[in-house]
Amino acid sequence: MKKYLGLLIVGVFVVAGVQSIVFAQGRPDISQKREQAQATAAEARERAQPPKPDVEERKAQIQQEVAQRRATIQQEVCERRQQNLVRVMPRLATGATSVKTSIDTVYERVQGFYESNQLTVDNYETHLLNIESAKANAEASLQVVSEYTFELDCENQNVGDQLAGYREAIADARESLRAYRTELVALISDLRAEAVQEQEANSEESEDEVEVENDEE
């Protein structure tokens, strides 16, 4: 009996040991499974995050974008300046020509007054030479402006240098017109002064005649 019980107890332990081995082999270790899950999650997070850009590379990219934008702005400014020049240049030439035409008209009238003896001056010939010289300079300057050809090159950054020639031509035309007008004004001033003196002299003669007539009476 005792021998039977001993064998029974031994059999129970054997069966229990076999079952524990089978159970252990059939289920993976929980901690190992947890570690695998954590590793998988970490890999997923790494794939989801964008790669960190290199600082120098990003800096170079920004500088390139800024340079491209600056070039675009400069091109747009240059194109607008071209449009303005196309519109303004003919106006400047036309305006200068109009000023000269006005001065010419006054000059012709003054000559008419002198030739008709309405206005006289002793140094008329000197004034005439000065005016004709200034008029010729003005005509030459206006011709340079009217025939000036200019093409703005947007690839050339020195736009101011490109415009220097035209600006100089405009300045020369204005100065020559101013000199022409100054010489004409000088003649007109002398003619007026002579006319005033003549009028005063005539007035004095008239007064003397009246006094003589009164004395005779």
Short mmCIF file of C-alpha atoms in Angstrom, two decimals:
data_model
loop_
_atom_site.label_atom_id
_atom_site.label_comp_id
_atom_site.label_asym_id
_atom_site.label_seq_id
_atom_site.Cartn_x
_atom_site.Cartn_y
_atom_site.Cartn_z
CA MET A 1 0.00 0.00 0.00
CA LYS A 2 2.73 2.37 0.99
CA LYS A 3 4.57 1.41 -2.14
CA TYR A 4 1.50 2.23 -4.21
CA LEU A 5 1.07 5.64 -2.59
CA GLY A 6 4.69 6.44 -3.21
CA LEU A 7 4.41 5.58 -6.85
CA LEU A 8 1.24 7.66 -7.07
CA ILE A 9 2.91 10.73 -5.57
CA VAL A 10 5.87 10.36 -7.87
CA GLY A 11 3.57 10.10 -10.87
CA VAL A 12 1.72 13.25 -9.86
CA PHE A 13 4.96 15.21 -9.65
CA VAL A 14 6.09 13.87 -12.99
CA VAL A 15 2.82 14.83 -14.68
CA ALA A 16 2.94 18.30 -13.13
CA GLY A 17 6.49 18.78 -14.32
CA VAL A 18 5.65 17.69 -17.83
CA GLN A 19 2.66 20.06 -17.94
CA SER A 20 4.72 22.98 -16.73
CA ILE A 21 7.34 22.32 -19.38
CA VAL A 22 4.69 22.08 -22.10
CA PHE A 23 2.99 25.28 -20.89
CA ALA A 24 6.29 27.10 -20.78
CA GLN A 25 7.17 26.01 -24.31
CA GLY A 26 3.71 26.88 -25.70
CA ARG A 27 3.62 30.62 -24.41
CA PRO A 28 6.36 33.20 -25.06
CA ASP A 29 7.89 35.11 -22.22
CA ILE A 30 5.77 38.21 -21.38
CA SER A 31 8.75 40.49 -20.75
CA GLN A 32 10.29 39.54 -24.07
CA LYS A 33 7.03 40.32 -25.84
CA ARG A 34 6.86 43.69 -24.11
CA GLU A 35 10.42 44.54 -25.19
CA GLN A 36 9.63 43.60 -28.77
CA ALA A 37 6.55 45.86 -28.72
CA GLN A 38 8.56 48.77 -27.33
CA ALA A 39 11.25 48.31 -29.96
CA THR A 40 8.63 48.26 -32.73
CA ALA A 41 7.02 51.43 -31.38
CA ALA A 42 10.40 53.19 -31.21
CA GLU A 43 11.15 52.27 -34.82
CA ALA A 44 7.75 53.60 -35.88
CA ARG A 45 8.38 56.91 -34.10
CA GLU A 46 11.74 57.29 -35.77
CA ARG A 47 10.22 56.69 -39.19
CA ALA A 48 7.43 59.22 -38.46
CA GLN A 49 9.81 62.03 -37.45
CA PRO A 50 11.37 64.03 -40.36
CA PRO A 51 15.12 63.97 -40.52
CA LYS A 52 16.81 66.93 -38.88
CA PRO A 53 18.22 69.27 -41.56
CA ASP A 54 21.83 70.21 -41.55
CA VAL A 55 22.28 73.79 -40.28
CA GLU A 56 24.83 74.84 -42.88
CA GLU A 57 22.81 73.26 -45.67
CA ARG A 58 19.67 75.10 -44.57
CA LYS A 59 21.60 78.36 -44.29
CA ALA A 60 22.91 77.99 -47.82
CA GLN A 61 19.41 77.24 -49.07
CA ILE A 62 18.02 80.39 -47.43
CA GLN A 63 20.80 82.52 -48.90
CA GLN A 64 20.08 81.13 -52.34
CA GLU A 65 16.37 81.88 -52.00
CA VAL A 66 17.15 85.44 -50.88
CA ALA A 67 19.51 85.95 -53.82
CA GLN A 68 16.90 84.68 -56.27
CA ARG A 69 14.26 86.96 -54.79
CA ARG A 70 16.61 89.96 -54.94
CA ALA A 71 17.38 89.23 -58.58
CA THR A 72 13.67 89.01 -59.36
CA ILE A 73 12.98 92.35 -57.66
CA GLN A 74 15.85 94.03 -59.48
CA GLN A 75 14.57 92.70 -62.79
CA GLU A 76 11.07 94.02 -62.06
CA VAL A 77 12.44 97.42 -61.05
CA CYS A 78 14.55 97.59 -64.19
CA GLU A 79 11.58 96.72 -66.40
CA ARG A 80 9.47 99.44 -64.77
CA ARG A 81 12.32 101.90 -65.27
CA GLN A 82 12.48 100.95 -68.92
CA GLN A 83 8.77 101.65 -69.28
CA ASN A 84 9.14 105.02 -67.56
CA LEU A 85 12.05 105.97 -69.80
CA VAL A 86 10.10 105.07 -72.92
CA ARG A 87 7.31 107.34 -71.72
CA VAL A 88 9.37 110.19 -70.24
CA MET A 89 12.19 110.63 -72.76
CA PRO A 90 9.93 111.86 -75.62
CA ARG A 91 8.17 114.19 -73.18
CA LEU A 92 11.45 115.77 -72.11
CA ALA A 93 12.49 116.37 -75.69
CA THR A 94 9.06 117.76 -76.60
CA GLY A 95 8.98 119.99 -73.54
CA ALA A 96 12.41 121.45 -74.26
CA THR A 97 11.43 122.09 -77.87
CA SER A 98 8.26 123.83 -76.71
CA VAL A 99 10.28 126.13 -74.45
CA LYS A 100 12.57 127.08 -77.31
CA THR A 101 9.58 127.76 -79.57
CA SER A 102 8.19 130.20 -76.98
CA ILE A 103 11.53 132.01 -76.72
CA ASP A 104 11.78 132.16 -80.53
CA THR A 105 8.33 133.76 -80.70
CA VAL A 106 9.28 136.50 -78.25
CA TYR A 107 12.56 137.06 -80.10
CA GLU A 108 10.75 137.55 -83.40
CA ARG A 109 8.39 140.08 -81.83
CA VAL A 110 11.28 142.03 -80.34
CA GLN A 111 12.99 142.13 -83.73
CA GLY A 112 9.77 143.38 -85.26
CA PHE A 113 9.52 146.19 -82.71
CA TYR A 114 13.10 147.24 -83.40
CA GLU A 115 12.79 147.11 -87.17
CA SER A 116 9.61 149.20 -87.06
CA ASN A 117 11.38 151.75 -84.85
CA GLN A 118 8.86 151.19 -82.08
CA LEU A 119 11.78 150.25 -79.79
CA THR A 120 15.41 151.18 -80.31
CA VAL A 121 18.68 150.71 -78.45
CA ASP A 122 22.23 151.70 -79.25
CA ASN A 123 23.80 148.28 -78.53
CA TYR A 124 21.20 146.27 -80.45
CA GLU A 125 23.78 144.61 -82.71
CA THR A 126 25.77 143.36 -79.72
CA HIS A 127 22.64 141.92 -78.17
CA LEU A 128 21.74 140.35 -81.50
CA LEU A 129 25.08 138.53 -81.76
CA ASN A 130 24.77 137.20 -78.20
CA ILE A 131 21.21 136.02 -78.77
CA GLU A 132 22.01 134.29 -82.06
CA SER A 133 24.96 132.47 -80.49
CA ALA A 134 22.85 131.30 -77.54
CA LYS A 135 20.06 130.27 -79.92
CA ALA A 136 22.44 128.16 -82.00
CA ASN A 137 23.73 126.40 -78.88
CA ALA A 138 20.17 125.69 -77.77
CA GLU A 139 19.26 124.23 -81.16
CA ALA A 140 22.32 121.97 -81.12
CA SER A 141 21.57 120.76 -77.60
CA LEU A 142 17.95 120.02 -78.46
CA GLN A 143 19.03 118.05 -81.49
CA VAL A 144 21.23 115.85 -79.29
CA VAL A 145 18.31 115.18 -76.96
CA SER A 146 15.83 114.44 -79.74
CA GLU A 147 18.23 112.06 -81.51
CA TYR A 148 19.52 110.38 -78.36
CA THR A 149 19.19 106.59 -78.44
CA PHE A 150 19.21 104.68 -75.20
CA GLU A 151 18.59 101.03 -74.32
CA LEU A 152 18.59 100.13 -70.66
CA ASP A 153 20.43 96.85 -70.03
CA CYS A 154 18.86 95.16 -67.01
CA GLU A 155 21.78 92.76 -66.80
CA ASN A 156 24.07 95.68 -66.08
CA GLN A 157 23.77 96.64 -62.42
CA ASN A 158 25.24 100.12 -63.00
CA VAL A 159 22.00 101.64 -64.26
CA GLY A 160 23.07 105.09 -63.10
CA ASP A 161 26.10 104.99 -65.39
CA GLN A 162 23.91 104.01 -68.31
CA LEU A 163 21.67 107.03 -67.70
CA ALA A 164 24.55 109.45 -67.20
CA GLY A 165 24.83 110.32 -70.89
CA TYR A 166 21.14 111.11 -71.30
CA ARG A 167 21.02 113.12 -68.09
CA GLU A 168 23.98 115.14 -69.28
CA ALA A 169 22.27 115.82 -72.61
CA ILE A 170 19.09 117.01 -70.84
CA ALA A 171 21.07 119.22 -68.46
CA ASP A 172 22.99 120.77 -71.36
CA ALA A 173 19.75 121.48 -73.24
CA ARG A 174 18.20 123.17 -70.21
CA GLU A 175 21.30 125.26 -69.63
CA SER A 176 21.46 126.36 -73.27
CA LEU A 177 17.78 127.34 -73.23
CA ARG A 178 18.34 129.30 -70.05
CA ALA A 179 21.26 131.15 -71.65
CA TYR A 180 19.17 131.89 -74.76
CA ARG A 181 16.38 133.31 -72.63
CA THR A 182 18.83 135.35 -70.52
CA GLU A 183 20.30 137.05 -73.58
CA LEU A 184 16.85 137.85 -74.91
CA VAL A 185 15.75 139.28 -71.57
CA ALA A 186 18.86 141.47 -71.53
CA LEU A 187 17.88 142.94 -74.90
CA ILE A 188 14.28 143.49 -73.80
CA SER A 189 15.45 145.21 -70.63
CA ASP A 190 17.66 147.62 -72.58
CA LEU A 191 14.86 148.30 -75.07
CA ARG A 192 12.44 149.08 -72.25
CA ALA A 193 14.96 151.31 -70.51
CA GLU A 194 15.56 153.19 -73.76
CA ALA A 195 11.81 153.49 -74.31
CA VAL A 196 11.31 154.91 -70.83
CA GLN A 197 14.07 157.46 -71.32
CA GLU A 198 12.65 158.47 -74.66
CA GLN A 199 9.18 158.79 -73.18
CA GLU A 200 10.50 160.94 -70.35
CA ALA A 201 12.38 163.12 -72.81
CA ASN A 202 9.28 163.57 -74.94
CA SER A 203 7.30 164.42 -71.85
CA GLU A 204 9.81 167.07 -70.83
CA GLU A 205 9.73 168.56 -74.33
CA SER A 206 5.96 168.72 -74.22
CA GLU A 207 6.06 170.49 -70.86
CA ASP A 208 8.63 172.97 -72.19
CA GLU A 209 6.45 173.69 -75.20
CA VAL A 210 3.46 174.32 -72.98
CA GLU A 211 5.48 176.69 -70.82
CA VAL A 212 6.70 178.58 -73.88
CA GLU A 213 3.16 178.97 -75.17
CA ASN A 214 2.01 180.23 -71.79
CA ASP A 215 4.83 182.78 -71.70
CA GLU A 216 3.92 184.05 -75.14
CA GLU A 217 0.35 184.57 -74.10
#
